Structures are given as C-alpha cells and as structure tokens.
PDB file of C-alpha atoms in Angstrom:
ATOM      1  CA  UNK A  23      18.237 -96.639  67.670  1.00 55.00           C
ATOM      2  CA  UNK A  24      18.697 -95.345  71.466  1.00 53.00           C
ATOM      3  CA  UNK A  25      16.111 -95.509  73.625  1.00 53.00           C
ATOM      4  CA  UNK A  26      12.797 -93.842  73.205  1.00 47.00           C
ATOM      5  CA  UNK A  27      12.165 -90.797  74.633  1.00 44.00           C
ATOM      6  CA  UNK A  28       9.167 -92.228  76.781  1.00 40.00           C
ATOM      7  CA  UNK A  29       9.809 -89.790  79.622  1.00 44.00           C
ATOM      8  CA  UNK A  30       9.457 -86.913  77.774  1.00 43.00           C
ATOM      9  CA  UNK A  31       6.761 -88.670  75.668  1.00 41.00           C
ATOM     10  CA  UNK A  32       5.106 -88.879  79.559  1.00 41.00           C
ATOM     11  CA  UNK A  33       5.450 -86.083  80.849  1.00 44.00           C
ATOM     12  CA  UNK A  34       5.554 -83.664  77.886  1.00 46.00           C
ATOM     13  CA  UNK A  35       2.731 -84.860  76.731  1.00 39.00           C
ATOM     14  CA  UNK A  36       0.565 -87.233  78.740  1.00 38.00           C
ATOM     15  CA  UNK A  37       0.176 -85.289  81.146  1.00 36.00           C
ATOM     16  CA  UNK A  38      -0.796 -82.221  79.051  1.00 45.00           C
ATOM     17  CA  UNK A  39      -4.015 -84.969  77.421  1.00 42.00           C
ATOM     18  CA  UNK A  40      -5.367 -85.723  80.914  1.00 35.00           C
ATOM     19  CA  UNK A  41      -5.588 -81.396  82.417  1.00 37.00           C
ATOM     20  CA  UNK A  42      -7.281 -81.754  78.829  1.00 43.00           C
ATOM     21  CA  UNK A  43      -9.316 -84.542  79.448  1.00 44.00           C
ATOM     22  CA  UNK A  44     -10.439 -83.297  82.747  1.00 37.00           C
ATOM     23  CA  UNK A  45     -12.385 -80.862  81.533  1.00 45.00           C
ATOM     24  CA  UNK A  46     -13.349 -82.769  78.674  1.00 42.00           C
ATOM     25  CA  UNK A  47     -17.279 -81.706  79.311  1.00 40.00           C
ATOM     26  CA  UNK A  48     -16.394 -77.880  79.350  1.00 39.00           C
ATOM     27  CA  UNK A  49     -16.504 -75.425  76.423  1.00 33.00           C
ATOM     28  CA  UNK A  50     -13.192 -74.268  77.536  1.00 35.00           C
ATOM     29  CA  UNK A  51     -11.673 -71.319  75.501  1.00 34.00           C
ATOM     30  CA  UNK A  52      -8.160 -72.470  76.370  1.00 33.00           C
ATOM     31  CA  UNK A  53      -8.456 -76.028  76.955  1.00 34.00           C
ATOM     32  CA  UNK A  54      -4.809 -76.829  77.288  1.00 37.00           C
ATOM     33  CA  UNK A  55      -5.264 -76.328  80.805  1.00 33.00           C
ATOM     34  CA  UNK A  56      -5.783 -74.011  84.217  1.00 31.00           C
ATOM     35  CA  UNK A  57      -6.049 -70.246  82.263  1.00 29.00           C
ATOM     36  CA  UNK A  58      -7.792 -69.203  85.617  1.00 34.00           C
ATOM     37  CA  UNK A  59      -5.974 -71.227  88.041  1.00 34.00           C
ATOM     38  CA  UNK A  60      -2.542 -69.832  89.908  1.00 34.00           C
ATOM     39  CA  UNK A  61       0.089 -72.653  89.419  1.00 37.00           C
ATOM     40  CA  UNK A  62       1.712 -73.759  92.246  1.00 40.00           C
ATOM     41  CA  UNK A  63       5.106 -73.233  91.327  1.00 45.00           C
ATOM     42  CA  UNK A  64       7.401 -70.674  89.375  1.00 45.00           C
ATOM     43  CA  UNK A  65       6.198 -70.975  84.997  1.00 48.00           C
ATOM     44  CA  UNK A  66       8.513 -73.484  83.453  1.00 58.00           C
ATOM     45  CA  UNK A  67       9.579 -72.719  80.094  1.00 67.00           C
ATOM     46  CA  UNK A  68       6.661 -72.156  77.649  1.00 82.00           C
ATOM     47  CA  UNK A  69       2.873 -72.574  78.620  1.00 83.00           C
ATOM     48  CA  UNK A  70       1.242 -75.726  77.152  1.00 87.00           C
ATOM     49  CA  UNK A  71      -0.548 -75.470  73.612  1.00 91.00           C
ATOM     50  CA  UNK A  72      -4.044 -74.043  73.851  1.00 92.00           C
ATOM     51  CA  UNK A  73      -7.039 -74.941  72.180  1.00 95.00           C
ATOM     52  CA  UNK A  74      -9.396 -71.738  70.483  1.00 95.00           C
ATOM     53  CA  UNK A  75     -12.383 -73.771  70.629  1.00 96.00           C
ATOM     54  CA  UNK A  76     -13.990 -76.434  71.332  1.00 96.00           C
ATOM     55  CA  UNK A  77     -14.491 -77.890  67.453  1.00 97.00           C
ATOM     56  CA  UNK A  78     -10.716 -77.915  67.560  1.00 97.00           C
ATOM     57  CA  UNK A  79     -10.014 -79.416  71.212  1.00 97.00           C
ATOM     58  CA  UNK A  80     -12.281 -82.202  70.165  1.00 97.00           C
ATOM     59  CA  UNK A  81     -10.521 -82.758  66.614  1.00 98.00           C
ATOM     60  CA  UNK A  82      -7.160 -83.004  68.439  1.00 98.00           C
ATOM     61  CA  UNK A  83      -8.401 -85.403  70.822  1.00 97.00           C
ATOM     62  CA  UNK A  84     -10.024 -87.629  67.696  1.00 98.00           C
ATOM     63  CA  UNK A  85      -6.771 -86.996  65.988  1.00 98.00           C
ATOM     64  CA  UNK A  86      -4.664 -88.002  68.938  1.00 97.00           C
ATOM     65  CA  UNK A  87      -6.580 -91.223  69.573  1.00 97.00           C
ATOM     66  CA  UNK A  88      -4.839 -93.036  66.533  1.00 97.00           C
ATOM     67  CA  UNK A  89      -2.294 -95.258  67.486  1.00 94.00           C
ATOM     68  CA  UNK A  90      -1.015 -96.565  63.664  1.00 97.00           C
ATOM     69  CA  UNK A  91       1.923 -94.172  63.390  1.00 97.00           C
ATOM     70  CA  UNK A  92       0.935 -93.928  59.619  1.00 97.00           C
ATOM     71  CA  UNK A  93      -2.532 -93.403  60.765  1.00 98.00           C
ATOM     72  CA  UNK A  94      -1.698 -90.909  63.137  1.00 98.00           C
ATOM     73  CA  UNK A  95       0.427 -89.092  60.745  1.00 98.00           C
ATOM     74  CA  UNK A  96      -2.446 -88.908  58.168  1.00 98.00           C
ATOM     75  CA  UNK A  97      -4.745 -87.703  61.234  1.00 98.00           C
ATOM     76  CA  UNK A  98      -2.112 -84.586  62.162  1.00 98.00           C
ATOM     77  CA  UNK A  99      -2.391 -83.706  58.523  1.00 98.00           C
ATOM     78  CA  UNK A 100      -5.788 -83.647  58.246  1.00 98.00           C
ATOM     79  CA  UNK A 101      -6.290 -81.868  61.189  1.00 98.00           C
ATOM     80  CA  UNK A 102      -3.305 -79.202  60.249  1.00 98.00           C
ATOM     81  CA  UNK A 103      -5.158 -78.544  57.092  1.00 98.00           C
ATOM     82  CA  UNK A 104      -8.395 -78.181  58.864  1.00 98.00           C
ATOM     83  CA  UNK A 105      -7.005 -76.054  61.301  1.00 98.00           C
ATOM     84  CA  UNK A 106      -3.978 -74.470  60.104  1.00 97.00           C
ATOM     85  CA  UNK A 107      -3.421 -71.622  62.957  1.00 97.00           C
ATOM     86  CA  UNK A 108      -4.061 -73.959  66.086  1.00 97.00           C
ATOM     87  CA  UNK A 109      -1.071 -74.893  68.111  1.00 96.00           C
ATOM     88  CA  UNK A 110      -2.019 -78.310  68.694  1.00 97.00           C
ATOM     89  CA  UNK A 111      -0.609 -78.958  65.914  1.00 97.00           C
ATOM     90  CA  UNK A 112       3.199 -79.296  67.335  1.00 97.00           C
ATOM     91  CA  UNK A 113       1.840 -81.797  69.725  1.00 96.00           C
ATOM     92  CA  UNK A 114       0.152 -84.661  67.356  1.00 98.00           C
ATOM     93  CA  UNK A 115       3.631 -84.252  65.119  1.00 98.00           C
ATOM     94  CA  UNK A 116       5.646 -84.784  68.549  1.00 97.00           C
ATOM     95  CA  UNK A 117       3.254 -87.543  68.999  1.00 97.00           C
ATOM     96  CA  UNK A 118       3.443 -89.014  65.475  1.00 98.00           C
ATOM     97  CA  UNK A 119       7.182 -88.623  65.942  1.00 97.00           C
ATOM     98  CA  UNK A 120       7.277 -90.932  69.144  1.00 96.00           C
ATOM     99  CA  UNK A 121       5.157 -93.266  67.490  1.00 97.00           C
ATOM    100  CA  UNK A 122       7.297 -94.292  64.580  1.00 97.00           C
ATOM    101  CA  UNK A 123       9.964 -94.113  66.655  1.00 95.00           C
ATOM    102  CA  UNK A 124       9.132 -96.780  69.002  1.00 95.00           C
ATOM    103  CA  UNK A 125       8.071 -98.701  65.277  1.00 96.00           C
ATOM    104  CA  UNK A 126      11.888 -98.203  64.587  1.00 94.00           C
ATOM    105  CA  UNK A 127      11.014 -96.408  61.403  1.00 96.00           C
ATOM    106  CA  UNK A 128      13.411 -93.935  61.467  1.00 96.00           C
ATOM    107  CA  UNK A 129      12.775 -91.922  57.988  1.00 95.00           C
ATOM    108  CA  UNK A 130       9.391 -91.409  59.223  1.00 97.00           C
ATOM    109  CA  UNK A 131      10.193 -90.313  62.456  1.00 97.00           C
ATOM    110  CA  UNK A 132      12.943 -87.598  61.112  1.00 97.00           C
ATOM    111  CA  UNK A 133       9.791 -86.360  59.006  1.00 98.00           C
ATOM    112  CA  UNK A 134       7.511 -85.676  61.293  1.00 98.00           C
ATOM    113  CA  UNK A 135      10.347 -84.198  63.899  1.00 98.00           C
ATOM    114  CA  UNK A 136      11.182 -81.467  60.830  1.00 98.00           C
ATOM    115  CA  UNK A 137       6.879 -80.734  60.456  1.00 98.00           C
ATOM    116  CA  UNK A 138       7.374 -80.425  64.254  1.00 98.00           C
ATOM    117  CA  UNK A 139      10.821 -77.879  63.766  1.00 98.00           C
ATOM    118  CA  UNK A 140       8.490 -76.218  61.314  1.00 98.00           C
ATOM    119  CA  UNK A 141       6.341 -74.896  63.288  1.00 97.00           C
ATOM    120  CA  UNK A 142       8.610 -74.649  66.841  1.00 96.00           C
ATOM    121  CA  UNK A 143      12.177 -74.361  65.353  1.00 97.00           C
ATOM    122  CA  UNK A 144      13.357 -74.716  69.644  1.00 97.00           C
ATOM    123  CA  UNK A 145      10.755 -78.001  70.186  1.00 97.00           C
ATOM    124  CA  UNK A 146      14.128 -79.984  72.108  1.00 97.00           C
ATOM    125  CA  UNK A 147      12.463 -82.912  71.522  1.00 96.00           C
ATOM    126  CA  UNK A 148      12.050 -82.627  68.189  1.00 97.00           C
ATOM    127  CA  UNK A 149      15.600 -81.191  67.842  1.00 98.00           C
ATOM    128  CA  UNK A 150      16.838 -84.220  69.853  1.00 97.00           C
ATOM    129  CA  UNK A 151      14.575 -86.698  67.910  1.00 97.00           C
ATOM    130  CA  UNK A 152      15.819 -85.540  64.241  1.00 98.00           C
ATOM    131  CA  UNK A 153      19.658 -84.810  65.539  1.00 98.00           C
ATOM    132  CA  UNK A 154      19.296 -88.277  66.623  1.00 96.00           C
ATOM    133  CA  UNK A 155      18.411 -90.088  63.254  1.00 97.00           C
ATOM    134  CA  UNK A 156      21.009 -88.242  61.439  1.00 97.00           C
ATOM    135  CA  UNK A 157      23.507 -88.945  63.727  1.00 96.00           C
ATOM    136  CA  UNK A 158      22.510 -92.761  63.937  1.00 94.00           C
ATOM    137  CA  UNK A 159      21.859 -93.223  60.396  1.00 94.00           C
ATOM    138  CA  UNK A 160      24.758 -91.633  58.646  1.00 92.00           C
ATOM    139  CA  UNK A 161      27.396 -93.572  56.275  1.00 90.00           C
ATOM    140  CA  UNK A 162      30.515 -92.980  55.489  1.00 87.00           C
ATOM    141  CA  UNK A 163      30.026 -93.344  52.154  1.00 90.00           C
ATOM    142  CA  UNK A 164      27.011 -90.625  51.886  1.00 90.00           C
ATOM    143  CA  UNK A 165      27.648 -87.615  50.074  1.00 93.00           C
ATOM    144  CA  UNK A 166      26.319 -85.320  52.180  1.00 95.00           C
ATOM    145  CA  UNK A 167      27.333 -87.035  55.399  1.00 95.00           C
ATOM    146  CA  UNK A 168      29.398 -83.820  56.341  1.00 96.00           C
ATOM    147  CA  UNK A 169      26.260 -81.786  56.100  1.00 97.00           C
ATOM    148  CA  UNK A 170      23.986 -83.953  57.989  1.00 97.00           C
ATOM    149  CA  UNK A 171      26.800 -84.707  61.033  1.00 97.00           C
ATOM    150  CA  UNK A 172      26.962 -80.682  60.742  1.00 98.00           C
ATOM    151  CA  UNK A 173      23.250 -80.404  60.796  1.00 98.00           C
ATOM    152  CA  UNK A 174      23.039 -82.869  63.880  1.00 98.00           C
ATOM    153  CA  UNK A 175      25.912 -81.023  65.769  1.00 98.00           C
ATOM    154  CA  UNK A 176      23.905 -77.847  65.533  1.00 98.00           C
ATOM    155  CA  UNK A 177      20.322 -79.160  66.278  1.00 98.00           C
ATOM    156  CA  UNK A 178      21.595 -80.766  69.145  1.00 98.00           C
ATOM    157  CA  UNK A 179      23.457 -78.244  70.762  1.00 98.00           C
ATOM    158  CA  UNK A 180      20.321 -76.335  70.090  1.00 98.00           C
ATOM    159  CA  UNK A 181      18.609 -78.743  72.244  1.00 98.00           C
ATOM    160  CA  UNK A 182      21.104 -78.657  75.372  1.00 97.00           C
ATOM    161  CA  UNK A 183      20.295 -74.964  75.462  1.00 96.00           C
ATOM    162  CA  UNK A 184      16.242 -75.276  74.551  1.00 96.00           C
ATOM    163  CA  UNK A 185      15.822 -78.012  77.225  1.00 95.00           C
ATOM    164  CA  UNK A 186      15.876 -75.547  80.208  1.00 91.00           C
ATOM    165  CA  UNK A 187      13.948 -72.634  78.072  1.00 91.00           C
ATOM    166  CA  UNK A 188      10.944 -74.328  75.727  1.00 92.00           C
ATOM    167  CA  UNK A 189       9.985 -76.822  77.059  1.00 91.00           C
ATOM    168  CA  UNK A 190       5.847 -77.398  78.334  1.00 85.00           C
ATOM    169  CA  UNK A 191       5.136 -78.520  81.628  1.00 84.00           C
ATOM    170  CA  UNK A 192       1.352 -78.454  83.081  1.00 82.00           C
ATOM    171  CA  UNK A 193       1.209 -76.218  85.734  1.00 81.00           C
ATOM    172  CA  UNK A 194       1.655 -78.804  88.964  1.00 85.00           C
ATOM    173  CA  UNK A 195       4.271 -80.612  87.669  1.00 88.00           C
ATOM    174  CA  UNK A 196       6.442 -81.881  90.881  1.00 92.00           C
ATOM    175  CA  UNK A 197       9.475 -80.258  90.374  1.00 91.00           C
ATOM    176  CA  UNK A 198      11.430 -83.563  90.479  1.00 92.00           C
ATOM    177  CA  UNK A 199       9.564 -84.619  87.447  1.00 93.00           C
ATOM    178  CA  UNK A 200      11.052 -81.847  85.648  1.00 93.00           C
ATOM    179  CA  UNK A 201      14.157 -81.966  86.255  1.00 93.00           C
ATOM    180  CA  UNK A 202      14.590 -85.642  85.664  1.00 95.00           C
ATOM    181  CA  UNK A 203      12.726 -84.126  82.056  1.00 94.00           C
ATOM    182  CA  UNK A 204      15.324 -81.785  81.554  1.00 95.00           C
ATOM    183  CA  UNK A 205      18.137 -84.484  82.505  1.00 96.00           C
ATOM    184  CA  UNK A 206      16.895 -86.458  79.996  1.00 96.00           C
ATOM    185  CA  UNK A 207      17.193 -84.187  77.120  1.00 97.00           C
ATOM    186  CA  UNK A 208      20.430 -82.964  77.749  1.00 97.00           C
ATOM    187  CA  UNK A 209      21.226 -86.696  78.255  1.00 97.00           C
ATOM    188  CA  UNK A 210      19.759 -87.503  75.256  1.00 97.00           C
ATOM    189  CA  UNK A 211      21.068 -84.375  73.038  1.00 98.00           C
ATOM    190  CA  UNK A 212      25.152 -85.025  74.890  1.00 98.00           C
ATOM    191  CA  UNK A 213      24.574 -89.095  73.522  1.00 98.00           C
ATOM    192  CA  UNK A 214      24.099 -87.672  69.726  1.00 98.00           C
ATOM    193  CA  UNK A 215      26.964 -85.148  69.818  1.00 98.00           C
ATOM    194  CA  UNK A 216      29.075 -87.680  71.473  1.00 98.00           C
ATOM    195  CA  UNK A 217      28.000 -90.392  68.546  1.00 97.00           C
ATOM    196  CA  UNK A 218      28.713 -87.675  66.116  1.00 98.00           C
ATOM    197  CA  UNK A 219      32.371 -86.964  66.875  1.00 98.00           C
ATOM    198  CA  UNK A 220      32.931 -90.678  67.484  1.00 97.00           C
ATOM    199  CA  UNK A 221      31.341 -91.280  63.910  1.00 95.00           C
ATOM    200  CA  UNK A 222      34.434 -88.530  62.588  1.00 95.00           C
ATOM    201  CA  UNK A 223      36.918 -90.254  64.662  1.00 96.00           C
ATOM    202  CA  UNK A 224      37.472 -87.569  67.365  1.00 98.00           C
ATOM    203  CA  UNK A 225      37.651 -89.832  70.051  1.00 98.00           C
ATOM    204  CA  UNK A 226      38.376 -87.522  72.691  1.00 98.00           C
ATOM    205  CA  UNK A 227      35.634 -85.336  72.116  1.00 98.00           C
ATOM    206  CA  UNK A 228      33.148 -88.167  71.712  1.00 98.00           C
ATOM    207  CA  UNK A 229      34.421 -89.972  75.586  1.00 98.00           C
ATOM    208  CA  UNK A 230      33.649 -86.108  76.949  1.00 98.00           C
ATOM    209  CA  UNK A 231      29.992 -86.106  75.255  1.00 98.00           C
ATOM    210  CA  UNK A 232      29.459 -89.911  76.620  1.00 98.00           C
ATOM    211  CA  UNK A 233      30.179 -88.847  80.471  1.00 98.00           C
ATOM    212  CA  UNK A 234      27.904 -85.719  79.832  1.00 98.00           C
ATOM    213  CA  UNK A 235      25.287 -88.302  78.778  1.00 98.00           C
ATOM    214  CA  UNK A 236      25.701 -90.216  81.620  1.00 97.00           C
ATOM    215  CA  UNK A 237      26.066 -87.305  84.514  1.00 97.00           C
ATOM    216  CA  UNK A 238      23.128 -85.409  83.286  1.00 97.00           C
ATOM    217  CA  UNK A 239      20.506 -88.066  84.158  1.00 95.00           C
ATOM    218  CA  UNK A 240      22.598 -90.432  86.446  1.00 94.00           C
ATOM    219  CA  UNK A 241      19.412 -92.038  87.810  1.00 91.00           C
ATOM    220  CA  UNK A 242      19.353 -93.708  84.314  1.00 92.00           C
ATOM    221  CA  UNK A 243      22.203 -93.758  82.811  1.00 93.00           C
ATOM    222  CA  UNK A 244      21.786 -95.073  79.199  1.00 95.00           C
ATOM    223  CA  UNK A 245      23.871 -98.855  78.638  1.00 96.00           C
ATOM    224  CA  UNK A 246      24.550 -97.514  74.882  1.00 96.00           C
ATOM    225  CA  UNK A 247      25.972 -93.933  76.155  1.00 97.00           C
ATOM    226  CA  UNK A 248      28.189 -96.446  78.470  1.00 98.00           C
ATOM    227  CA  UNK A 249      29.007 -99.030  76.044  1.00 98.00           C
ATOM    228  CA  UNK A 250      30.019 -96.001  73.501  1.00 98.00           C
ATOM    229  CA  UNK A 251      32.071 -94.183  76.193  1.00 98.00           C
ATOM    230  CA  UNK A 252      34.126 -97.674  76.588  1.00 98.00           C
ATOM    231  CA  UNK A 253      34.564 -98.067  72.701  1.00 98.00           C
ATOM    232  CA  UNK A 254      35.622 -94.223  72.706  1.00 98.00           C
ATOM    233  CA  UNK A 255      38.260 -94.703  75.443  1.00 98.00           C
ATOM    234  CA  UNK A 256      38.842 -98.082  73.416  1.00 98.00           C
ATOM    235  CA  UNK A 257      40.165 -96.376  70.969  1.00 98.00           C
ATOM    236  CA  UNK A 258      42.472 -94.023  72.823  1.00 97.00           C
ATOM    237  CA  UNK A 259      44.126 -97.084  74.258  1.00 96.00           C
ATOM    238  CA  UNK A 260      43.141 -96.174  77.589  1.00 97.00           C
ATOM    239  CA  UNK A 261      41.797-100.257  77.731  1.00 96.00           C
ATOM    240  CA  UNK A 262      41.788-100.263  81.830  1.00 95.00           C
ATOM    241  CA  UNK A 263      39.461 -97.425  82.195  1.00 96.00           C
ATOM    242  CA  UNK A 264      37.534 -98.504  78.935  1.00 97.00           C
ATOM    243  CA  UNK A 265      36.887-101.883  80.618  1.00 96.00           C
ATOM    244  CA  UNK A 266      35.576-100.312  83.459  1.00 96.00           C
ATOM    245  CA  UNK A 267      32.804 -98.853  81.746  1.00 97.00           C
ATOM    246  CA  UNK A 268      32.893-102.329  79.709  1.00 97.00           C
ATOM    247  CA  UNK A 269      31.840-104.330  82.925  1.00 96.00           C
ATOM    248  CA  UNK A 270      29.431-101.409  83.729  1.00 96.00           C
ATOM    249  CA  UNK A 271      27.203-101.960  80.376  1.00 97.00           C
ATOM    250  CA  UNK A 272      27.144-106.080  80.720  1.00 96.00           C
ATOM    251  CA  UNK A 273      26.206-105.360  84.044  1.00 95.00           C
ATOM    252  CA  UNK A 274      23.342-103.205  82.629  1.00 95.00           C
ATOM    253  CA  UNK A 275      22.407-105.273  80.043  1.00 94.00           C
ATOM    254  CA  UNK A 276      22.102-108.249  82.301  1.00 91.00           C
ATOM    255  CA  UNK A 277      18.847-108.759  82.456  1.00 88.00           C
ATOM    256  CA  UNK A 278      18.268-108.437  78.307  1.00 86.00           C
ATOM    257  CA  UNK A 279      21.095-110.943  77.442  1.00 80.00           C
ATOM    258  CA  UNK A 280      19.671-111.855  74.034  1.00 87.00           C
ATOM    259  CA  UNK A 281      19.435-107.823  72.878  1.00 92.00           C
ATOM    260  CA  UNK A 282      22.041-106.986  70.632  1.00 94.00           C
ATOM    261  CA  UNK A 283      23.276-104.383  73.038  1.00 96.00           C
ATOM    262  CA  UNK A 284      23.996-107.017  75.641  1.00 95.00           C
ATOM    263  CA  UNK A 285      26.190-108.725  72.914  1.00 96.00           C
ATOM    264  CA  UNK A 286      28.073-105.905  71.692  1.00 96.00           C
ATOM    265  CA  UNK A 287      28.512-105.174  75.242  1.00 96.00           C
ATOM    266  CA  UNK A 288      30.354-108.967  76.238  1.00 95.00           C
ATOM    267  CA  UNK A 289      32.133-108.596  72.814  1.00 96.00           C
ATOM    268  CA  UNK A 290      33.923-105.260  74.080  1.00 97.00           C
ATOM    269  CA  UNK A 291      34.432-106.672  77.528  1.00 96.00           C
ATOM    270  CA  UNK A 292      35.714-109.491  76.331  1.00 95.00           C
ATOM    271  CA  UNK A 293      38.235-107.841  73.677  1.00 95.00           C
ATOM    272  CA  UNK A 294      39.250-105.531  76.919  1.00 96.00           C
ATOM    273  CA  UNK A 295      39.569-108.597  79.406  1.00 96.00           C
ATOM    274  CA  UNK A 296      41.916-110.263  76.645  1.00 94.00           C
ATOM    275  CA  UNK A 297      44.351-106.766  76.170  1.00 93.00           C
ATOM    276  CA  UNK A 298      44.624-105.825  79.934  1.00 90.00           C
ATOM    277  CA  UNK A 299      44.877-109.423  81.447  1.00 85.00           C
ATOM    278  CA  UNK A 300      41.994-107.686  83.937  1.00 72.00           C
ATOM    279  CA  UNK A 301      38.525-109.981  84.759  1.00 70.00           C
ATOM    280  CA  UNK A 302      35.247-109.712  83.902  1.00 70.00           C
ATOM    281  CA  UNK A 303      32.855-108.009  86.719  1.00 67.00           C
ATOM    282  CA  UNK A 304      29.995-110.515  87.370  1.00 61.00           C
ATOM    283  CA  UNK A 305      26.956-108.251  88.534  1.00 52.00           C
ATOM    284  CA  UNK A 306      25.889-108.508  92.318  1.00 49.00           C
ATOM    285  CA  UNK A 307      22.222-109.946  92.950  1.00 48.00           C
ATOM    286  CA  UNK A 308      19.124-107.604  92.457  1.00 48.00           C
ATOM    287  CA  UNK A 309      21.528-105.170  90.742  1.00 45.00           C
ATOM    288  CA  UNK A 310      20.232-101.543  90.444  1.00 46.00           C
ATOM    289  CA  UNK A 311      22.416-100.643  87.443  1.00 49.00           C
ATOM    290  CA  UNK A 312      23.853 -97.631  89.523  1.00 48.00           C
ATOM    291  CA  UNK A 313      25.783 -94.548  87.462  1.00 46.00           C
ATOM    292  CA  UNK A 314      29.208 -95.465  86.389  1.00 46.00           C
ATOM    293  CA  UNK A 315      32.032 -93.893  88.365  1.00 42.00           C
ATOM    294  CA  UNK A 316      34.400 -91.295  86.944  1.00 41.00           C
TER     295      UNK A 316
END
C-alpha cells in the first residue's frame, strides 16, 4: 500500500494526546485541550474532540494505550459502547485505522476508516484512508469494481475539499506544520484518484492526478506517485518525459534498493532506457530526493 499517513497520524493526533496529557492531573471538563486559553493563531478547521468528564478522558487514554491493532480495535469498541455520545470516539477509530495500516492489513483498516466515516462522514483522513484501500485493492475481475472505483472517486474528492475545512489542529500548531498537513492530504487523496483512472485506463487523467500528488506536498514527493506518473505517461507513448520521472523514482528509491518499489522502479527505467536509446540518471552523492520537474 502507499505510504502511511504518519504525518497526519503526528500531528492530527499526537499532538492532540500530549495538550491531553498535560493536564493529565486536572478534572478538566473539556480535556481535549485550552477551553480557557486564546490560541495564538486564527481556528483551523474544527476544534479538537473534547472529553465530558474525567471517567471518560481516562477511558480514552486506557483505550488509546493499546498498541495490537486488534487489541486496540476491541478497546475503541468497548469504550464506544461504554460511552456512546463522547467524541473521542472518532479519534481511537482514526487510531485503530493507522494501526492496521502500518500492519498492512488492509480489510481491517477500511473497517475501522467506515466506523470512523460513521460518526464524521468529512474525517479526510478517514476518507483518504478507505478511498485508498478501494482504490489499491480493486480487480478487474470484481463485480462491483465499478462501484467501489466510483465510491473511491467520490470519497476522495471529498477529501481534497475536507482537508482545508475539518480537519483538528491543537491550538499552537506552527502554521508550517499545517500546511505541510494539509499538503499531505490533498497529496495523498490526488495519488488515489490518479490510481483510480489509471486502474480504468484513462491515462491522461491519471498523469494529471500524479503531478497534483506530487505539487501539493513537493517537500516529499511520494516515489510511488512518481513511479505511477512515469507508467501513466508510459502508456501515452510519451517514453522521454516518462523516463524522466523514471530516473527520478530510482533516484528516490536509492537508498531502499531491495523494496519492491525500488525494483519496479529500475524495471520501468530500464524498459524506457531500451525504447528511447536515452541513459540511466545515476543519483548525485547525499541526494535529497528533490521534487520532480514539470
């Protein structure tokens, strides 16, 4: 699957745990952070869950201290059932979510991004996370794959729009931090619809999704989102601009030359090298894996 979403992971949620955590010793009637404090900047999308007591605040945090993604699912259900109004609940999902992502289970992970869609149908993680799975993990022979690519398109052009408007950020966030957020999930939702139109063979469409991917977090652009754009252009014969972006994901993958990613990424180069009569580009020393160039 594409990278995990440990950015937002860190600063959607991490963050959120330790403003908890730092008045772990209060009674606080909105734990989720800084009711009585002015935040230093502007609100950004939708204030942080809240706690309604502290019975509840110290459930989530027993809860949330799992770190079995089954283990941690079973925890968010037992503390949903126990405490079926509080809005903590969206957060141990999200965080069940992440977990079985990074486990690579990714039937689990769609699961617990839908309990998370339940209850916030604009989450744009959750919309990213699910969008992604479907989009990753559909077959041309499924019977329903029209619905699910149709299902993906729409979640994540849901989450394009939701990543400016819902997401949480603690109040104090550096604004740098959130904007590299934001990039990140309009990266990561452009990657999916890009994957989805490649999976229907509309090439075109799929190369302008993969540069969208790459411009809107060009700090880190994503070797898969850069391998994909080359297959995309690949198969619109444009072969010297597709091994541009060819070079540009061995280059990325450099250091990770046993990942199956790296391989893909010499196989394309390779095929490209062999069809344009062009050469291979060896990465530089201490190579920063800058943006690729339009």
């Amino acid at each position: 699957m594409k990278r995990a979403t440990m950015l937002a992971v860190t600063l959607g949620l991490a963050t959120f745990v330790s403003a908890q955590d730092k008045d772990k010793d209060k009674a606080p009637a909105a734990p989720a952070a800084s009711a009585q404090t002015a935040p230093a900047q502007p609100p950004v999308g939708k204030r942080p869950p809240q706690a309604k007591t502290q019975a509840e605040f110290d459930a989530y945090k027993a809860a949330a201290a799992n770190t079995d993604p089954a283990a941690l699912q079973k925890a968010a259900d037992d503390f949903a059932a126990k405490f079926p109004d509080s809005e903590l609940r969206v957060l141990l999902y999200r965080t069940a979510m992440h977990s079985y992502q990074t486990a690579n289970k990714a039937d689990q992970m769609m699961e617990m991004g839908r309990k998370v869609l339940k209850l916030d149908p604009d989450d744009p993680e959750a919309l990213v996370g699910v969008a992604q799975v479907l989009a990753e993990r559909t077959r041309e022979t499924d019977l329903d794959k029209d619905q699910r690519l149709d299902e993906g398109t729409k979640m994540a052009l849901h989450a394009v729009e939701t990543a400016d408007t819902d997401i949480s950020v603690p109040p104090g966030t550096a604004q740098d931090k959130i904007d590299e957020y934001k990039g990140f999930l309009r990266s990561s939702a452009y990657y999916v619809l890009g994957t989805i139109q490649y999976t229907r063979e509309k090439y075109s469409d799929a190369e302008g999704y993969f540069r969208k991917s790459i411009d809107a977090l060009p700090s880190q652009p994503d070797p898969l989102a850069v391998l994909r754009l080359a297959l995309s252009l690949d198969k619109q014969e444009k072969y010297p601009e597709a091994l541009k972006f060819a070079n540009q994901a061995v280059q990325m993958t450099e250091s990770n030359q046993g990942s199956t990613l790296a391989s893909l990424s010499r196989n394309e180069r390779d095929r490209l090298v062999q069809l344009t009569g062009g050469t291979p580009v060896k990465p530089p020393a201490n190579a920063q894996n800058p943006a690729p160039k339009n």
